[in-house]
Every structure is written in structure tokens, then in C-alpha cells.
Amino acid sequence: MTTVLLLAGTSEARALSHRLAALPGIGLTASLAGVTRSPAAYGGRLRSGGFGGVPGLQRYLSAEGIGAVIDATHPFAATMHRNAAIACSGADVPLLRLERPEWVAPPGADWRDVADLGAAIGLLPAGAVGFIAAGRSAGPVLAARQEARFVLRAIEAPPEPLPANVRLILGRPSEDAAAEMALLRAEGVTHLICKNSGGPAGRAKLDAAAALGVPVLMIRRPPRQPVPTVATVGDAVRWLRAIVANAAGSGASRA
Ligand code: NAP
């Protein structure tokens, strides 16, 4: 039996957990940071909460006898990604990164890559109305541009009160570009600011912006660690099957 730790928090991680839970020879634990109040259902055992940095994760790997780790955290979850790379390398545990491809600008779209939210709002002209799809913690950064207005869309309410120039819309992105266009129009949005998260769920807002000629300020992804990386759930399953087959082969040759 290979004990697998799946670092989760994305739709791909959820889909992968259901595939892995059905495979023989695998004992799966999916791990969440514990920031979402009612997380979706996962396959396998579910644990929640941080490990306590690299040393805590190394202790966990050893205590649980983890034989493989799949890091399927969000492309912007840079700390967990880095900690997993360091801890697995130190403990000699095979690690795979599952990361969805980045969005690419449609032909003719007005996209500009920026380093972070602060850089993005610094580029807005006075009187701009920025639509922010960059996480619920954006509020304090947005307070720095009082001469602009912002519409912040978030799945859960921000932990702190929002500045007066920010209007909150609670909800998930629509997968329907027409619905996203109607929203951008109704809010009088002049600029769209978002993280380059990739994936189908947030794509419609980009198509809507392109159709309306709304410029996009795209926050680029944080740097990746040098670990083997795949882009699909199927490739992650194949990687793990090979690890399990190897483990079974070396067990048989020792017997
Ligand atoms: P982060 O900055 O990389 O991680 C902060 C800390 O949270 C980590 O050091 C770790 O604590 C803990 N943590 C993160 N992911 C964990 C996991 N899967 N299992 C156990 N502990 C975890 O991450 P973040 O950007 O705050 O994101 C938190 C979670 O939300 C991630 O799992 C991510 O997949 C998901 N998410 C993030 C975004 C985003 O835009 N950042 C968007 C959608 C979903 P310790 O150091 O104590 O181990």
C-alpha cells in the first residue's frame, strides 16, 4: 500500500482525489488549508489545517509514512508549493506538481501582465472602475487608490471591512460570457484585474472583457519550484500508478 498525500484546494485536486480513492494499492489523504468554511467533498481521508511550515510537513511525512505527494494547490498558493518541494526533497519522497495551464490572451485583446495587485491598480487612470477578481483579501491594497472605484467579487466575505471605494459582490464567476458581459456593463467597469489562475471556471470574464474592449491587467503567477509538473488529472494518475507499480516491484524483489 502506498500512502499518498494530496495537497488540495482546487477543482483539479478534488477530481483527482475521487480518481485516486478508487485505485487499488493507494491510501489517500487529501489536505486542505482550512480557509473555506464548507469545503466540497473529497475522495479518501480529509485533513485540514497547516502543517507548521517545512519542519511540520517533514514530521507529517515521516509520521504518516507518506510514499508520494501530489501538490495540486492553486497556482498562487506559493508558500505551500515551495514548502512541499523543500520537505519532499529533504525526506526523499517523490513529489508531483499538478498545475492547470495559464490563460493566454485572445487575439487582439488588450492584456497587460503585472507582478501583483499593487502594480495593477497603480496603472489605473483617475476615475477608473476596476473589477477585481483576485481574492477576497484585496481590500486593504485597493484603499491606496481613492480616486478609483472597485468592484470586488469574492466567494466568501473578506475578513476585514472594505474601504469606501470598494463594492463587494459575493458569488462565483459565471461560466457564461454573456452573463459576465452584462455584469461588467451594469457596473460600468473600465478595467478587469485578475490573477492568471487558468482553468475554465474564470475564463468567461476574460472573453467578456475582450468582447467589450475592456483592458485586462493580468497578475502573473508566482515562480514555480523545479519539480516534475503535469497539467491534467489523467497525467497525475499515470504518474502515481508508476510509483505504486515501482513500490510493488521493489517489494516483490525484496521478498
Ligand atoms: P499559501 O500562501 O501557499 O499557504 C499558506 C499556508 O497555508 C501554508 O504555508 C500552509 O501552512 C497552509 N496550506 C496551504 N495549502 C494547504 C493545504 N492544501 N493543506 C494544508 N495546509 C495548507 O496558500 P494560499 O494562497 O493561502 O491558499 C490556501 C489554500 O487555498 C491552498 O490550499 C490553495 O490551493 C487554495 N486556493 C488558493 C487560491 C489563491 O489564489 N491563492 C485560490 C483558490 C484556492 P503551513 O505552513 O502551516 O503548513
Coordinates of N, CA, C and O in Angstrom, one line a residue, residues 110-236:
D110 N -6.7 43.4 -25.2 CA -5.8 44.4 -24.5 C -5.4 43.8 -23.1 O -6.1 44.1 -22.1
W111 N -4.4 43.0 -23.1 CA -3.9 42.4 -21.8 C -2.5 43.0 -21.5 O -1.7 43.2 -22.3
R112 N -2.4 43.2 -20.2 CA -1.0 43.6 -19.7 C -0.7 42.8 -18.5 O -1.5 42.7 -17.6
D113 N 0.5 42.2 -18.5 CA 1.0 41.3 -17.4 C 1.5 42.3 -16.3 O 2.3 43.2 -16.6
V114 N 1.1 42.0 -15.0 CA 1.6 42.8 -13.9 C 2.1 41.8 -12.8 O 1.7 40.7 -12.8
A115 N 3.0 42.4 -11.9 CA 3.6 41.5 -10.9 C 2.6 41.2 -9.8 O 2.6 40.1 -9.2
D116 N 1.8 42.2 -9.4 CA 0.9 41.9 -8.3 C -0.3 43.0 -8.3 O -0.3 43.8 -9.2
L117 N -1.2 42.9 -7.3 CA -2.3 43.7 -7.3 C -2.0 45.2 -7.2 O -2.5 46.1 -7.9
G118 N -1.0 45.5 -6.4 CA -0.5 46.9 -6.2 C 0.0 47.5 -7.5 O -0.4 48.6 -7.8
A119 N 0.7 46.7 -8.3 CA 1.2 47.2 -9.6 C 0.0 47.4 -10.5 O 0.0 48.4 -11.3
A120 N -1.0 46.5 -10.4 CA -2.1 46.6 -11.3 C -2.9 47.9 -11.1 O -3.2 48.7 -12.0
I121 N -3.2 48.2 -9.8 CA -4.0 49.4 -9.5 C -3.2 50.7 -9.7 O -3.8 51.7 -10.0
G122 N -1.9 50.6 -9.6 CA -1.1 51.7 -9.9 C -1.2 52.2 -11.4 O -0.8 53.3 -11.7
L123 N -1.6 51.3 -12.3 CA -1.7 51.6 -13.7 C -3.0 52.2 -14.1 O -3.2 52.7 -15.2
L124 N -4.0 52.2 -13.1 CA -5.3 52.7 -13.5 C -5.4 54.2 -13.6 O -4.8 54.9 -12.7
P125 N -6.0 54.8 -14.6 CA -6.2 56.2 -14.6 C -7.2 56.7 -13.6 O -8.0 55.9 -13.1
A126 N -7.2 58.0 -13.2 CA -8.1 58.5 -12.2 C -9.5 58.3 -12.8 O -9.7 58.4 -14.0
G127 N -10.5 58.0 -11.9 CA -11.9 57.8 -12.4 C -12.2 56.4 -12.9 O -13.3 56.1 -13.3
A128 N -11.1 55.5 -12.9 CA -11.3 54.1 -13.4 C -12.3 53.4 -12.5 O -12.4 53.6 -11.3
V129 N -12.9 52.4 -13.1 CA -13.7 51.4 -12.3 C -13.1 50.1 -12.5 O -13.2 49.5 -13.6
G130 N -12.4 49.5 -11.5 CA -11.7 48.3 -11.7 C -12.6 47.1 -11.1 O -13.1 47.2 -10.0
F131 N -12.7 46.1 -11.9 CA -13.3 44.8 -11.5 C -12.2 43.9 -11.0 O -11.3 43.6 -11.7
I132 N -12.3 43.6 -9.7 CA -11.2 42.8 -9.1 C -11.7 41.3 -8.9 O -12.6 41.1 -8.1
A133 N -11.0 40.4 -9.5 CA -11.2 39.0 -9.3 C -9.8 38.4 -8.9 O -9.2 37.7 -9.7
A134 N -9.4 38.8 -7.7 CA -8.0 38.5 -7.3 C -8.0 38.1 -5.8 O -7.0 38.3 -5.1
G135 N -9.1 37.6 -5.3 CA -9.1 37.1 -3.9 C -9.8 38.1 -3.0 O -9.8 39.3 -3.2
R136 N -10.4 37.6 -1.9 CA -11.2 38.4 -1.0 C -10.3 39.3 -0.2 O -10.8 40.2 0.5
S137 N -9.0 39.1 -0.1 CA -8.1 39.9 0.8 C -7.6 41.1 0.1 O -6.7 41.8 0.6
A138 N -8.2 41.5 -1.1 CA -7.7 42.6 -1.9 C -7.9 44.0 -1.3 O -7.3 44.9 -1.6
G139 N -9.0 44.1 -0.4 CA -9.5 45.3 0.1 C -8.4 46.3 0.6 O -8.4 47.5 0.1
P140 N -7.5 46.0 1.5 CA -6.5 46.9 2.0 C -5.7 47.5 0.9 O -5.3 48.7 0.9
V141 N -5.3 46.7 -0.1 CA -4.5 47.3 -1.2 C -5.3 48.3 -2.0 O -4.8 49.3 -2.4
L142 N -6.6 48.0 -2.2 CA -7.4 48.9 -3.0 C -7.6 50.3 -2.4 O -7.9 51.3 -3.0
A143 N -7.5 50.4 -1.1 CA -7.6 51.6 -0.3 C -6.6 52.7 -0.8 O -6.8 53.9 -0.6
A144 N -5.5 52.2 -1.4 CA -4.5 53.1 -1.8 C -4.9 54.0 -3.0 O -4.2 55.0 -3.3
R145 N -5.9 53.6 -3.7 CA -6.3 54.4 -4.9 C -7.8 54.9 -4.7 O -8.7 54.5 -5.3
Q146 N -7.9 55.9 -3.8 CA -9.2 56.5 -3.5 C -9.8 57.2 -4.7 O -11.1 57.4 -4.7
E147 N -9.1 57.6 -5.7 CA -9.6 58.3 -6.9 C -10.2 57.3 -7.9 O -10.7 57.7 -8.9
A148 N -10.1 56.0 -7.6 CA -10.7 55.0 -8.5 C -11.7 54.3 -7.6 O -11.7 54.3 -6.4
R149 N -12.6 53.6 -8.4 CA -13.6 52.7 -7.7 C -13.4 51.3 -8.1 O -12.9 51.0 -9.1
F150 N -13.8 50.4 -7.2 CA -13.6 49.0 -7.4 C -14.8 48.2 -7.1 O -15.6 48.5 -6.2
V151 N -15.0 47.1 -7.9 CA -16.0 46.1 -7.7 C -15.2 44.8 -7.4 O -14.4 44.4 -8.2
L152 N -15.3 44.3 -6.2 CA -14.6 43.2 -5.7 C -15.5 42.0 -5.7 O -16.5 42.0 -5.0
R153 N -15.2 41.0 -6.5 CA -16.0 39.7 -6.5 C -15.3 38.7 -5.7 O -14.1 38.4 -6.0
A154 N -16.0 38.1 -4.7 CA -15.3 37.1 -3.9 C -16.4 36.0 -3.5 O -17.6 36.3 -3.4
I155 N -15.9 34.8 -3.3 CA -16.8 33.7 -3.0 C -17.3 33.8 -1.5 O -18.4 33.6 -1.2
E156 N -16.4 34.3 -0.6 CA -16.7 34.5 0.8 C -16.4 35.9 1.2 O -15.5 36.5 0.6
A157 N -17.1 36.4 2.1 CA -16.8 37.8 2.5 C -15.4 38.0 3.1 O -14.9 37.1 3.7
P158 N -14.8 39.2 2.8 CA -13.5 39.4 3.3 C -13.5 39.5 4.8 O -14.5 39.8 5.4
P159 N -12.3 39.1 5.4 CA -12.3 39.1 6.9 C -12.3 40.5 7.5 O -12.8 40.7 8.6
E160 N -11.8 41.5 6.8 CA -11.8 42.9 7.3 C -12.8 43.8 6.6 O -13.2 43.5 5.4
P161 N -13.3 44.9 7.2 CA -14.2 45.8 6.5 C -13.5 46.4 5.2 O -12.3 46.6 5.2
L162 N -14.3 46.6 4.2 CA -13.8 47.1 2.9 C -13.7 48.6 2.9 O -14.6 49.3 3.5
P163 N -12.7 49.2 2.2 CA -12.7 50.7 2.1 C -13.9 51.2 1.4 O -14.6 50.4 0.6
A164 N -14.2 52.5 1.5 CA -15.4 53.1 1.0 C -15.5 53.0 -0.6 O -16.5 53.0 -1.1
N165 N -14.3 52.9 -1.2 CA -14.3 52.9 -2.7 C -14.4 51.5 -3.3 O -14.2 51.3 -4.5
V166 N -14.8 50.6 -2.4 CA -14.9 49.2 -2.9 C -16.3 48.7 -2.7 O -16.9 48.8 -1.6
R167 N -16.9 48.1 -3.7 CA -18.2 47.5 -3.6 C -18.0 46.0 -3.7 O -17.3 45.5 -4.6
L168 N -18.6 45.3 -2.8 CA -18.4 43.8 -2.8 C -19.6 43.1 -3.5 O -20.8 43.4 -3.3
I169 N -19.2 42.1 -4.4 CA -20.2 41.2 -4.9 C -19.8 39.8 -4.5 O -18.8 39.4 -4.8
L170 N -20.7 39.2 -3.7 CA -20.4 37.9 -3.2 C -20.9 36.9 -4.3 O -22.1 36.9 -4.7
G171 N -20.1 36.0 -4.7 CA -20.5 35.0 -5.7 C -19.3 34.4 -6.5 O -18.2 34.9 -6.4
R172 N -19.6 33.3 -7.2 CA -18.6 32.7 -8.0 C -18.6 33.3 -9.4 O -19.7 33.8 -9.8
P173 N -17.5 33.2 -10.1 CA -17.6 33.7 -11.5 C -18.6 32.8 -12.3 O -18.7 31.6 -12.1
S174 N -19.2 33.5 -13.3 CA -20.1 32.7 -14.2 C -19.3 32.1 -15.3 O -18.3 32.6 -15.7
E175 N -19.7 30.9 -15.8 CA -19.0 30.3 -17.0 C -19.7 30.8 -18.3 O -19.3 30.4 -19.3
D176 N -20.6 31.8 -18.2 CA -21.3 32.3 -19.3 C -20.8 33.7 -19.6 O -21.0 34.6 -18.8
A177 N -20.1 33.8 -20.8 CA -19.6 35.1 -21.1 C -20.6 36.2 -21.2 O -20.4 37.4 -20.9
A178 N -21.8 35.9 -21.7 CA -22.9 36.9 -21.8 C -23.3 37.4 -20.4 O -23.5 38.6 -20.3
A179 N -23.3 36.5 -19.5 CA -23.7 37.0 -18.1 C -22.5 37.9 -17.5 O -22.8 38.9 -16.9
E180 N -21.3 37.5 -17.8 CA -20.2 38.3 -17.3 C -20.2 39.7 -18.0 O -19.9 40.7 -17.4
M181 N -20.5 39.7 -19.3 CA -20.6 41.0 -20.1 C -21.7 41.9 -19.4 O -21.4 43.1 -19.2
A182 N -22.8 41.3 -19.1 CA -23.9 42.1 -18.6 C -23.5 42.7 -17.2 O -23.7 43.8 -16.9
L183 N -22.7 41.9 -16.4 CA -22.2 42.4 -15.1 C -21.2 43.5 -15.3 O -21.4 44.6 -14.6
L184 N -20.3 43.3 -16.2 CA -19.2 44.4 -16.4 C -19.9 45.7 -16.9 O -19.6 46.8 -16.4
R185 N -20.9 45.5 -17.8 CA -21.6 46.7 -18.3 C -22.4 47.4 -17.2 O -22.3 48.6 -17.0
A186 N -23.1 46.6 -16.4 CA -24.0 47.2 -15.4 C -23.2 47.9 -14.3 O -23.6 48.9 -13.7
E187 N -22.0 47.4 -14.1 CA -21.1 48.1 -13.0 C -20.3 49.2 -13.6 O -19.5 49.8 -12.9
G188 N -20.4 49.4 -14.9 CA -19.6 50.5 -15.6 C -18.1 50.2 -15.5 O -17.3 51.2 -15.3
V189 N -17.7 49.0 -15.6 CA -16.3 48.6 -15.4 C -15.4 49.1 -16.6 O -15.8 48.9 -17.7
T190 N -14.3 49.7 -16.2 CA -13.3 50.2 -17.3 C -12.1 49.3 -17.4 O -11.4 49.3 -18.4
H191 N -11.8 48.5 -16.3 CA -10.6 47.6 -16.3 C -10.9 46.4 -15.5 O -11.6 46.5 -14.5
L192 N -10.4 45.3 -16.0 CA -10.5 44.0 -15.3 C -9.2 43.6 -14.7 O -8.2 43.6 -15.5
I193 N -9.1 43.3 -13.4 CA -7.9 43.0 -12.8 C -8.0 41.6 -12.2 O -8.9 41.3 -11.3
C194 N -7.2 40.6 -12.6 CA -7.3 39.3 -12.1 C -6.0 38.6 -12.1 O -5.0 39.0 -12.7
K195 N -6.0 37.5 -11.3 CA -4.8 36.6 -11.3 C -4.9 35.6 -12.5 O -5.9 35.2 -12.8
N196 N -3.7 35.3 -13.0 CA -3.7 34.3 -14.1 C -3.8 32.9 -13.5 O -2.9 32.1 -13.5
S197 N -5.1 32.6 -13.0 CA -5.3 31.3 -12.4 C -5.5 30.2 -13.4 O -5.2 29.0 -13.0
G198 N -5.9 30.5 -14.6 CA -6.1 29.4 -15.6 C -7.4 28.6 -15.2 O -8.1 28.9 -14.2
G199 N -7.8 27.7 -16.1 CA -8.9 26.9 -15.9 C -10.2 27.5 -16.5 O -10.3 28.6 -16.8
P200 N -11.2 26.6 -16.6 CA -12.4 27.0 -17.3 C -13.3 27.9 -16.4 O -14.1 28.8 -17.0
A201 N -13.2 27.8 -15.1 CA -14.2 28.5 -14.2 C -14.2 30.0 -14.4 O -15.2 30.7 -14.4
G202 N -13.0 30.6 -14.5 CA -12.9 32.0 -14.5 C -12.7 32.6 -15.9 O -12.5 33.8 -16.1
R203 N -12.7 31.8 -16.9 CA -12.4 32.2 -18.3 C -13.4 33.2 -18.9 O -13.1 34.1 -19.7
A204 N -14.7 33.0 -18.6 CA -15.8 33.7 -19.2 C -15.6 35.3 -19.0 O -15.9 36.0 -19.9
K205 N -15.1 35.7 -17.9 CA -14.9 37.1 -17.6 C -13.9 37.7 -18.6 O -14.0 38.9 -19.0
L206 N -12.9 36.9 -19.0 CA -11.9 37.4 -19.9 C -12.5 37.5 -21.3 O -12.2 38.5 -22.0
D207 N -13.3 36.5 -21.7 CA -14.0 36.6 -23.0 C -14.9 37.8 -23.0 O -15.0 38.5 -24.0
A208 N -15.6 38.1 -21.9 CA -16.5 39.2 -21.8 C -15.7 40.5 -21.9 O -16.1 41.4 -22.7
A209 N -14.5 40.6 -21.2 CA -13.7 41.8 -21.3 C -13.2 42.0 -22.7 O -13.3 43.2 -23.3
A210 N -12.8 41.0 -23.4 CA -12.3 41.1 -24.8 C -13.5 41.6 -25.7 O -13.3 42.5 -26.5
A211 N -14.7 41.0 -25.5 CA -15.8 41.4 -26.4 C -16.2 42.9 -26.1 O -16.6 43.6 -27.1
L212 N -16.0 43.4 -24.9 CA -16.4 44.8 -24.6 C -15.2 45.7 -24.8 O -15.4 47.0 -24.6
G213 N -14.0 45.2 -25.1 CA -12.9 46.1 -25.3 C -12.4 46.6 -23.9 O -11.7 47.7 -23.9
V214 N -12.7 45.9 -22.8 CA -12.2 46.3 -21.5 C -10.8 45.8 -21.3 O -10.5 44.6 -21.4
P215 N -9.8 46.7 -21.0 CA -8.4 46.2 -20.8 C -8.3 45.3 -19.6 O -9.0 45.5 -18.6
V216 N -7.4 44.3 -19.7 CA -7.2 43.4 -18.6 C -5.8 43.6 -18.0 O -4.8 43.6 -18.8
L217 N -5.7 43.7 -16.7 CA -4.4 43.7 -16.0 C -4.3 42.4 -15.4 O -5.0 42.1 -14.4
M218 N -3.4 41.6 -15.9 CA -3.3 40.2 -15.5 C -2.1 39.9 -14.6 O -1.0 40.1 -15.0
I219 N -2.4 39.5 -13.3 CA -1.4 39.3 -12.4 C -0.7 38.0 -12.7 O -1.3 36.9 -12.7
R220 N 0.6 38.0 -12.9 CA 1.3 36.8 -13.3 C 1.5 35.9 -12.1 O 1.5 36.3 -11.0
R221 N 1.7 34.6 -12.4 CA 1.9 33.6 -11.4 C 3.2 33.8 -10.6 O 4.2 34.2 -11.2
P222 N 3.2 33.3 -9.4 CA 4.5 33.3 -8.7 C 5.4 32.3 -9.2 O 5.0 31.4 -9.9
P223 N 6.7 32.4 -8.9 CA 7.7 31.4 -9.5 C 7.4 30.0 -9.1 O 6.9 29.7 -8.0
R224 N 7.7 29.1 -10.0 CA 7.5 27.6 -9.7 C 8.8 27.0 -9.2 O 9.9 27.4 -9.6
Q225 N 8.6 26.0 -8.4 CA 9.8 25.2 -7.9 C 10.2 24.2 -9.0 O 9.3 23.8 -9.8
P226 N 11.4 23.8 -9.1 CA 11.9 22.8 -10.1 C 11.4 21.4 -9.7 O 12.2 20.6 -9.3
V227 N 10.1 21.1 -9.9 CA 9.6 19.7 -9.6 C 8.9 19.2 -10.8 O 8.4 20.1 -11.6
P228 N 8.8 17.9 -11.0 CA 8.1 17.4 -12.1 C 6.6 17.9 -12.1 O 6.0 17.9 -11.0
T229 N 6.1 18.3 -13.3 CA 4.8 19.0 -13.3 C 4.0 18.4 -14.4 O 4.5 18.2 -15.5
V230 N 2.7 18.2 -14.2 CA 1.8 17.8 -15.2 C 0.6 18.8 -15.2 O 0.4 19.5 -14.2
A231 N -0.2 18.8 -16.3 CA -1.3 19.8 -16.4 C -2.7 19.1 -16.2 O -3.6 19.8 -16.1
T232 N -2.7 17.8 -16.3 CA -4.0 17.2 -16.2 C -4.1 16.1 -15.1 O -3.1 15.5 -14.7
V233 N -5.4 15.9 -14.7 CA -5.6 14.8 -13.7 C -5.2 13.5 -14.2 O -4.6 12.7 -13.5
G234 N -5.5 13.2 -15.5 CA -5.1 11.9 -16.1 C -3.6 11.7 -16.0 O -3.1 10.5 -15.6
D235 N -2.8 12.7 -16.2 CA -1.3 12.5 -16.2 C -0.9 12.3 -14.7 O 0.1 11.6 -14.5
A236 N -1.6 12.9 -13.8 CA -1.2 12.7 -12.4 C -1.5 11.3 -12.0 O -0.7 10.7 -11.2

